[in-house]
Coordinates of C-alpha atoms in Angstrom, one line a residue:
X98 CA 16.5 63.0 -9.8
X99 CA 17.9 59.5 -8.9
X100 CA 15.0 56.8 -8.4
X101 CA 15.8 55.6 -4.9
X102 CA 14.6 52.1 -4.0
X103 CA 12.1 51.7 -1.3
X104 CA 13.8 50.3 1.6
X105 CA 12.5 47.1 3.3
X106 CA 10.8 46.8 6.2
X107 CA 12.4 43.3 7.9
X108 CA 10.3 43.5 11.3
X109 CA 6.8 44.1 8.9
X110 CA 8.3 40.9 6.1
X111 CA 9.2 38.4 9.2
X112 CA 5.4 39.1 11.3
X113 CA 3.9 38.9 7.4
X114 CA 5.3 35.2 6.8
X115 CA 4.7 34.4 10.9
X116 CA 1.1 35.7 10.6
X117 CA 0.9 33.3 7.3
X118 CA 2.6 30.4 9.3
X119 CA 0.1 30.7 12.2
X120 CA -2.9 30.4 9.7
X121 CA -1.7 27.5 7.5
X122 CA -0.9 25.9 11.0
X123 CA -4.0 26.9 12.4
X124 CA -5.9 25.6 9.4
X125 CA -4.1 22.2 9.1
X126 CA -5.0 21.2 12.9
X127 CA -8.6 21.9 11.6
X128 CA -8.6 19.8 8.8
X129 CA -6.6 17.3 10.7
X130 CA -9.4 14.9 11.2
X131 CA -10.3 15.0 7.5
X132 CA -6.7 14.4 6.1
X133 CA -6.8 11.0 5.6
X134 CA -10.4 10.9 4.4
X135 CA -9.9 13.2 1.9
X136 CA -6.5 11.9 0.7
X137 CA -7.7 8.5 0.6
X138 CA -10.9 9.5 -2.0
X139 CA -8.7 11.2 -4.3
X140 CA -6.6 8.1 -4.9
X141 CA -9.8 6.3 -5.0
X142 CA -11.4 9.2 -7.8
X143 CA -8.4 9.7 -9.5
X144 CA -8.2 6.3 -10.3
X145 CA -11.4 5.5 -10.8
X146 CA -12.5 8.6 -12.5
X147 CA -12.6 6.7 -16.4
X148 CA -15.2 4.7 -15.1
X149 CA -17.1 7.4 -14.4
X150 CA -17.3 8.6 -17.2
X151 CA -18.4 5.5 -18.9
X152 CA -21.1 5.0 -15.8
X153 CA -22.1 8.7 -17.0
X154 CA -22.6 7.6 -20.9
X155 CA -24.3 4.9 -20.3
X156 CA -27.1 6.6 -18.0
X157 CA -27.7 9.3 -20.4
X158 CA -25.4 12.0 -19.7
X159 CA -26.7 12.2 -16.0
X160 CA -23.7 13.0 -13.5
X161 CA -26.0 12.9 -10.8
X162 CA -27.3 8.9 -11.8
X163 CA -23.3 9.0 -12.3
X164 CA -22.2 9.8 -8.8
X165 CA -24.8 7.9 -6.9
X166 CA -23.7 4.8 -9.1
X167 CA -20.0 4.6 -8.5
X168 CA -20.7 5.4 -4.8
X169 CA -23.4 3.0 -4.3
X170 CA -20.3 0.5 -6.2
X171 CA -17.5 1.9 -4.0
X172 CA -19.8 0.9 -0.9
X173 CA -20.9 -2.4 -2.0
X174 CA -17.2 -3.4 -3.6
X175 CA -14.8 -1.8 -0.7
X176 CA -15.8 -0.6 2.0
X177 CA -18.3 -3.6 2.9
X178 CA -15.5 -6.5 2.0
X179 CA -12.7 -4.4 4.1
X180 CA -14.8 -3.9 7.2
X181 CA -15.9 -7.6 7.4
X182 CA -11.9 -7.9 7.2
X183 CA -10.8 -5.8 9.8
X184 CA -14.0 -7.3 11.7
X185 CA -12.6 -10.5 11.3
X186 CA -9.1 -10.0 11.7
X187 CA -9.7 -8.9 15.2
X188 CA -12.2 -11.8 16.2
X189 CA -9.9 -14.4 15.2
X190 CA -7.1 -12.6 16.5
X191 CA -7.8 -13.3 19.9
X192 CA -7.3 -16.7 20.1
X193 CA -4.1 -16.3 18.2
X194 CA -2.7 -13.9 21.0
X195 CA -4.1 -16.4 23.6
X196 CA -1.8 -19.5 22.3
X197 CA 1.1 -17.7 21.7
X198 CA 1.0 -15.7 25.4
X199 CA -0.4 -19.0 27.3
X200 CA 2.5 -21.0 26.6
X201 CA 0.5 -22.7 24.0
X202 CA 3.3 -22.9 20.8
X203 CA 5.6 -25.6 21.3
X204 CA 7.7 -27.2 18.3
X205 CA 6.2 -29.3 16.1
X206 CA 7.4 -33.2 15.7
X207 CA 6.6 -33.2 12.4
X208 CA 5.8 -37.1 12.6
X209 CA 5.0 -36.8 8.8
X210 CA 8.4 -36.9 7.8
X211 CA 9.1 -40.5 8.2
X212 CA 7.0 -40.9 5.4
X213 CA 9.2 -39.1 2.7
X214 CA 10.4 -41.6 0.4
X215 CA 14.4 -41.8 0.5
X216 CA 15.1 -39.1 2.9
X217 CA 12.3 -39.3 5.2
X218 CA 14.1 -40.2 8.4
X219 CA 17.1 -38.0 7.9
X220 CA 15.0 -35.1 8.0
X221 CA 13.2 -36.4 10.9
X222 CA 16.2 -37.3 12.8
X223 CA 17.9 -33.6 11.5
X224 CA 14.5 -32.2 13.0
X225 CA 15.3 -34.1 16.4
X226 CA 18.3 -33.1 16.5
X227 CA 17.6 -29.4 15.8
X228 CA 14.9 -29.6 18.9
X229 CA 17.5 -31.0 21.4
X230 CA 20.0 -28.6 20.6
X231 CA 17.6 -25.6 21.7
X232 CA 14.8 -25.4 19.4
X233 CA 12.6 -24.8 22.4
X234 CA 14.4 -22.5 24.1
X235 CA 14.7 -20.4 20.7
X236 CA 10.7 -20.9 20.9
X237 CA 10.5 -19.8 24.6
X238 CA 12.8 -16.6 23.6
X239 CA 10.7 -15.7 21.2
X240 CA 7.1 -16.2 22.5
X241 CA 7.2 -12.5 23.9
X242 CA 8.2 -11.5 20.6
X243 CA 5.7 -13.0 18.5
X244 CA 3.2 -12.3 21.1
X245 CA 4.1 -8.5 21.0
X246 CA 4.3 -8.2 17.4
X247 CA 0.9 -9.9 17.1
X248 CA -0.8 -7.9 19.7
X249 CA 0.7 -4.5 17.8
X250 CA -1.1 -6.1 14.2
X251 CA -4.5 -6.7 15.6
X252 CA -4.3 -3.7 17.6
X253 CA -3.9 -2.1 14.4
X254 CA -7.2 -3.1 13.5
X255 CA -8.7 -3.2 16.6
X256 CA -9.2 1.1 16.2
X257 CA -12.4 -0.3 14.0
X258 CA -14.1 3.4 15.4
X259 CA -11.7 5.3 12.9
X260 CA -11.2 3.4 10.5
X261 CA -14.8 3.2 10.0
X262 CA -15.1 6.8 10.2
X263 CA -12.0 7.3 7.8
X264 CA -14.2 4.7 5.2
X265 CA -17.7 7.2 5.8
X266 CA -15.7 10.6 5.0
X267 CA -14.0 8.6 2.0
X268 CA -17.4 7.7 0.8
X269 CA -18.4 11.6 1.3
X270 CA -15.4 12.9 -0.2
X271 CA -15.2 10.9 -3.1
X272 CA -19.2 11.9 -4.2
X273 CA -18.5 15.4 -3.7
X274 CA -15.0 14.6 -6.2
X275 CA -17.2 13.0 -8.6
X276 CA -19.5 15.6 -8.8
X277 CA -17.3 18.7 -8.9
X278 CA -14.2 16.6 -10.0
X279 CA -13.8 19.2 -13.5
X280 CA -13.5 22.3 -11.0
X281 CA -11.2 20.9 -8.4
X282 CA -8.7 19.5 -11.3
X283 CA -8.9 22.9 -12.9
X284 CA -8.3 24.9 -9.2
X285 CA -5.2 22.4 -8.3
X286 CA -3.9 22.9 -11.9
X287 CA -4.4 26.7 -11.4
X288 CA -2.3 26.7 -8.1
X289 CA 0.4 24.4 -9.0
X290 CA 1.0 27.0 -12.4
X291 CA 0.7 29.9 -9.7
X292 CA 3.5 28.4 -8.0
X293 CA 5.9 27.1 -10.4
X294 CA 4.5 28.1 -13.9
X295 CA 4.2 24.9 -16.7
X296 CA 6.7 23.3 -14.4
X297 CA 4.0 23.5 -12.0
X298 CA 1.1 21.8 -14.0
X299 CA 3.2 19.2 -15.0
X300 CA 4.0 17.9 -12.0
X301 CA 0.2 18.0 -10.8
X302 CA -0.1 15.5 -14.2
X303 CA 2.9 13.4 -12.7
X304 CA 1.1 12.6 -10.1
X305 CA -2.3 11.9 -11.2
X306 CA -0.3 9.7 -13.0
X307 CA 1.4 8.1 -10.3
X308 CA -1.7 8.0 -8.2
X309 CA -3.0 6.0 -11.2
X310 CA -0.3 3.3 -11.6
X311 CA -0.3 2.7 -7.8
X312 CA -4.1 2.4 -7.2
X313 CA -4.7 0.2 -10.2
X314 CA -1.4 -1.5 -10.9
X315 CA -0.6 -2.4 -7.0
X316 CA -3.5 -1.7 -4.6
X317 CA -6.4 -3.1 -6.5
X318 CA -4.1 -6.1 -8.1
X319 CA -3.6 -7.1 -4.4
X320 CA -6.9 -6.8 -3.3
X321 CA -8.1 -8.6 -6.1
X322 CA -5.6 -11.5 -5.2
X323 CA -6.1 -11.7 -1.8
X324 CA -9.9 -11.8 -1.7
X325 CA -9.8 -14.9 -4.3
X326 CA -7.1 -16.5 -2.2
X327 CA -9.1 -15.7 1.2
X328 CA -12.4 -17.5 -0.6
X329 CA -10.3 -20.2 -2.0
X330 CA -8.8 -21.3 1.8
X331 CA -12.0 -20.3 3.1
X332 CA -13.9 -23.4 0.8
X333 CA -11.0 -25.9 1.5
X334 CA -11.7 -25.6 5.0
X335 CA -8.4 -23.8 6.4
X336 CA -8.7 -22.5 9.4
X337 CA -8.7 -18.6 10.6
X338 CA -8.9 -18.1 6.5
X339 CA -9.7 -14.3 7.2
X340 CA -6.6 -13.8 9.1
X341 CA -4.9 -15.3 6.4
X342 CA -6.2 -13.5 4.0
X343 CA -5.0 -10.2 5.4
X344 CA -1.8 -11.4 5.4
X345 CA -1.4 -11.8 1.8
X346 CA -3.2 -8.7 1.2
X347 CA 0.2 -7.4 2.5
X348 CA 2.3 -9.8 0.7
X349 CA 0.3 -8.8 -2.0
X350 CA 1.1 -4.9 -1.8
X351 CA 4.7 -5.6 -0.9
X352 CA 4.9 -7.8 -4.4
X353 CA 5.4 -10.7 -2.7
X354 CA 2.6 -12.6 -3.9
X355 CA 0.2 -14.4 -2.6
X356 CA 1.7 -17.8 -2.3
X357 CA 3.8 -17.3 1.0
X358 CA 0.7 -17.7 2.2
X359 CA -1.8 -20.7 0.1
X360 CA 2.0 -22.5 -0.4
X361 CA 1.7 -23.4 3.2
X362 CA -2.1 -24.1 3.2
X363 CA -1.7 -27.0 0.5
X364 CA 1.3 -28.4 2.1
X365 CA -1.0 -28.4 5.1
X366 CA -3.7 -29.8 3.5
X367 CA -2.2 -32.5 2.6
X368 CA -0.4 -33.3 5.7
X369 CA -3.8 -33.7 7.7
X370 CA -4.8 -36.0 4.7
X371 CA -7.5 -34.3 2.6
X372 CA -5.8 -34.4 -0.5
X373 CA -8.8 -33.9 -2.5
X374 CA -9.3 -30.4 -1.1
X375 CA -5.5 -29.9 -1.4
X376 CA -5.5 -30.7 -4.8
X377 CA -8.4 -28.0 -5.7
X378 CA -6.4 -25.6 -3.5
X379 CA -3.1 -26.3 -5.6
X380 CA -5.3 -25.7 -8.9
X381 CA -7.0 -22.9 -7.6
X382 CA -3.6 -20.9 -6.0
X383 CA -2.0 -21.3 -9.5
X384 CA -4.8 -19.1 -10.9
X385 CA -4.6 -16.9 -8.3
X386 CA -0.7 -16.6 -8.3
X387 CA -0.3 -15.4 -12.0
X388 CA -3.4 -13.4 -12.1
X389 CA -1.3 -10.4 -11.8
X390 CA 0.1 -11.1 -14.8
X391 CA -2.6 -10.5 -16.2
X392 CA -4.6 -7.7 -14.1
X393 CA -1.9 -5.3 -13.9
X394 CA -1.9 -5.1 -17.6
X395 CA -5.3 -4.3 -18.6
X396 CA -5.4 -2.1 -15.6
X397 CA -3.2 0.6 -16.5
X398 CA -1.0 0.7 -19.6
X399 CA 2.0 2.6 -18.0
X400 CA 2.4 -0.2 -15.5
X401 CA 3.3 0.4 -12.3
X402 CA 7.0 0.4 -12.9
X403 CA 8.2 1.4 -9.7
X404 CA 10.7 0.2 -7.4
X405 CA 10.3 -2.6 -5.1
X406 CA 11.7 -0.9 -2.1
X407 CA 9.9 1.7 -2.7
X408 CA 6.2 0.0 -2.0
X409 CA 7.8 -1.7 0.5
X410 CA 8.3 1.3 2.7
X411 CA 5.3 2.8 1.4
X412 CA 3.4 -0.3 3.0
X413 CA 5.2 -1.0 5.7
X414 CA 5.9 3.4 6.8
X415 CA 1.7 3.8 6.1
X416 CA 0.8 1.0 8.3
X417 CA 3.2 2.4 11.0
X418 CA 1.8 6.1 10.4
X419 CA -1.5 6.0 9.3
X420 CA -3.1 1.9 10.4
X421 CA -4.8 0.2 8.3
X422 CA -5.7 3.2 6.1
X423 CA -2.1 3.4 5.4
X424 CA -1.8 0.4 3.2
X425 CA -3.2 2.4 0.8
X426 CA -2.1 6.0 1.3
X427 CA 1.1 5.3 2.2
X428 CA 2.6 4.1 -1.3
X429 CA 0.7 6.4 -3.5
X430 CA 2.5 9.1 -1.5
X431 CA 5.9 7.5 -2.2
X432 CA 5.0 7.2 -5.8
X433 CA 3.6 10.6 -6.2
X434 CA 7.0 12.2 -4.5
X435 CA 9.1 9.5 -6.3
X436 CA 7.6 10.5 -9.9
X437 CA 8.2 14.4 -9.0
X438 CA 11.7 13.5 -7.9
X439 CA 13.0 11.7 -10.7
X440 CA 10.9 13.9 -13.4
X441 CA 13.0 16.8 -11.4
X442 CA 16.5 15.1 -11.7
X443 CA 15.8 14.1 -15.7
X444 CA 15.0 17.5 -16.5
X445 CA 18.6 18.4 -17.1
X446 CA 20.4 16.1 -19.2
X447 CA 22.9 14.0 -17.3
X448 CA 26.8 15.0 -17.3
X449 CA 29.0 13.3 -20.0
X450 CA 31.2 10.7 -19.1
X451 CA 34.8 12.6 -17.1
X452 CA 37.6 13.4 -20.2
X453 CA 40.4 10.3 -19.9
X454 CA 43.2 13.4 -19.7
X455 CA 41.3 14.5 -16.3
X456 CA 41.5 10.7 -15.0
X457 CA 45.0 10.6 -15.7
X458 CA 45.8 13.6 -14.0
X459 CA 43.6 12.4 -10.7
X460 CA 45.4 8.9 -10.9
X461 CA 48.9 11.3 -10.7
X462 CA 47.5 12.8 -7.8
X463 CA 48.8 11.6 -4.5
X464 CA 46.5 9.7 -2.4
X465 CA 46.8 12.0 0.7
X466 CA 44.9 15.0 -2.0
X467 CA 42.8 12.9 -3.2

C-alpha cells in the first residue's frame, strides 16, 4: 500500500501563525515601556561585563559584593553626571531660546579685527561689506530657524520624567544582568542555535562583539572627552559651559571631536582679553583633543573600526527615535546589524573578476541591448 502524504490544513496553518502574531504583538506592547531600559543595560553589561569579573576576584569570589559594586559605580559614574547634564542643558537653555526668539541675535562687528597685523582692515572692511549686502536679513531669515531647531534640542531634554525613569530600569536591569548574566548568555545562545544552527550562535558573538567596540571605542571615548572639555571651559570661565558640553558630547559620538567646540572658546577667550585663561584652555584642549588616541586603544583591542556614516546615523536616527537615550542605543544598533550584514555577505567568497572574452563580446553588443 502506497504511503499517502497527510494533506495540509491552510485555514488551521494561517489562524496558527495569526494566533502567534497576536501574542508576539500582544507581548511587545507590554514590554513596550521596558524596551529601552533593558536594551540600554545590555550595552552597558556587555561592555562592562570584564570588569566584573575583576570587581568579583578582588572581593573574594562574591557576585553579590560584585553586583552591588559595579551598580553602586554605574550610579555614581553615569547616571549622576548625565542627569546634572540634561538638568543643566534645559536651565541654560532657556535663555538661549529667549535671545534667539526676542530679536536678541544681531551680527557681530567684530571690532577686533582691526587689530590683525597686515590684513586686519581688509577683513574688517570684507566683514562690512558682507553686513550691507544682507547679512542681516540672512540673520532675520534665519532666527525662526535657529529658534525652532533649538527649541526641538532642549525639548529633547526637557522629557527629564523619562529619561530618568529609562536611567532607574537601566540601573535595575543591568543588576539583575550582572547577577544572572551566565544563564541569560547561555538562553540567547540557545535560541539564536534553535533558529539558525552555528550560524546562529555566531552571530549572537558578532554582536556582543559589536556592542563592545561601540560602547567602549565610541560612547565612553566621547563621554570621556566631553566631560574633561565641559570642566576645562567650566574653570576658564566660559559661559553656559554645560550646554557646551553637550554639544561636543555629540561631536564626540559623531567623531567629530571635541574641538569644534573649545576651538571657539580659546579664540574667544582671547578676544575678551584674558589670555592667561586662554592660554591654559589652549593647553588643556590639546590634551583633551588627542586623548582618543589614546583611550580607544586600551579600551578595546578590535577598535571600533566602523564606518563614519554609519555612527552618524546611528546618533543622529537615535536622538530622532529614541531622545536622549538614543545617543547611545541608536549606534550600537547600527553596529550590531552592520556586523551581522557584512559577516552575512563575506560568508561566500566574492565572484572572480568577469573573463576578458565575456567583456569583449558585451563591448560588441549594441548599445540599445545593452
Amino acid at each position: 500500500m502506497a504511503f499517502q502524504p497527510q494533506s495540509r490544513d491552510v485555514p488551521q496553518v494561517m489562524l496558527s501563525v495569526l494566533f502567534l502574531a497576536l501574542m508576539i504583538i500582544a507581548c511587545l506592547w507590554i514590554v513596550q515601556p521596558f524596551i529601552l531600559g533593558f536594551a540600554w543595560a545590555g550595552t552597558v553589561v556587555i561592555a562592562t561585563w570584564p570588569v566584573l569579573l575583576r570587581v568579583q576576584r578582588v572581593l573574594f569570589g562574591r557576585r553579590s559584593l560584585a553586583v552591588l559594586a559595579m551598580t553602586l559605580m554605574l550610579f555614581l559614574l553615569f547616571i549622576i553626571p548625565v542627569a546634572l547634564l540634561v538638568n543643566s542643558l534645559v536651565d541654560t537653555g532657556g535663555p538661549v531660546i529667549k535671545t534667539v526668539t526676542a530679536g536678541g541675535l544681531t551680527p557681530p562687528e567684530f571690532d577686533w579685527l582691526r587689530s590683525v597685523p597686515l590684513i586686519g582692515e581688509k577683513l574688517y572692511s570684507g566683514w562690512h561689506n558682507l553686513l550691507d549686502m544682507g547679512g542681516s536679513a540672512i540673520l532675520a531669515k534665519l532666527k525662526p530657524y535657529v529658534g525652532a531647531t533649538t527649541t526641538w534640542f532642549v525639548g529633547q531634554a526637557a522629557h527629564i520624567g523619562r529619561f530618568m525613569l529609562h536611567c532607574a530600569l537601566m540601573l535595575l536591569f543591568s543588576a539583575l544582568l550582572y547577577w544572572r548574566g551566565e544563564q541569560v548568555a547561555q538562553g540567547i545562545r540557545h535560541f539564536a542555535f534553535r533558529l539558525a544552527a552555528k550560524r546562529g550562535d555566531a552571530a549572537v558573538l558578532l554582536a556582543g562583539q559589536a556592542i563592545r567596540a561601540v560602547a567602549l571605542g565610541v560612547v565612553v571615548t566621547a563621554l570621556v572627552q566631553a566631560v574633561l572639555g565641559g570642566v576645562g571651559l567650566a574653570v576658564a570661565g566660559v559661559p553656559y559651559a554645560t550646554l557646551f558640553t553637550v554639544v561636543m558630547l555629540m561631536t564626540c559620538l559623531i567623531q567629530l571631536g571635541p574641538l569644534i567646540v573649545l576651538v571657539p572658546a580659546i579664540i574667544w577667550l582671547y578676544w575678551s582679553g584674558d589670555t592667561t585663561w586662554g592660554t591654559v584652555l589652549l593647553v588643556w584642549s590639546v590634551v583633551v583633543g588627542t586623548l582618543d588616541n589614546f583611550i580607544r586603544p586600551m579600551l578595546i583591542r578590535m577598535g571600533a573600526d566602523l564606518p563614519l556614516i554609519l555612527i552618524l546615523s546611528g546618533v543622529i536616527g537615535g536622538l530622532v527615535a529614541f531622545g536622549m537615550i538614543g545617543l547611545f542605543i541608536g549606534p550600537v544598533l547600527l553596529a550590531v546589524t552592520w556586523r551581522l550584514f557584512s559577516a552575512w555577505v563575506n560568508e561566500v567568497p566574492a565572484p572572480g573578476p568577469i573573463p576578458e572574452d565575456v567583456l569583449e563580446e558585451v563591448d560588441d553588443l549594441p548599445n540599445s541591448t545593452r
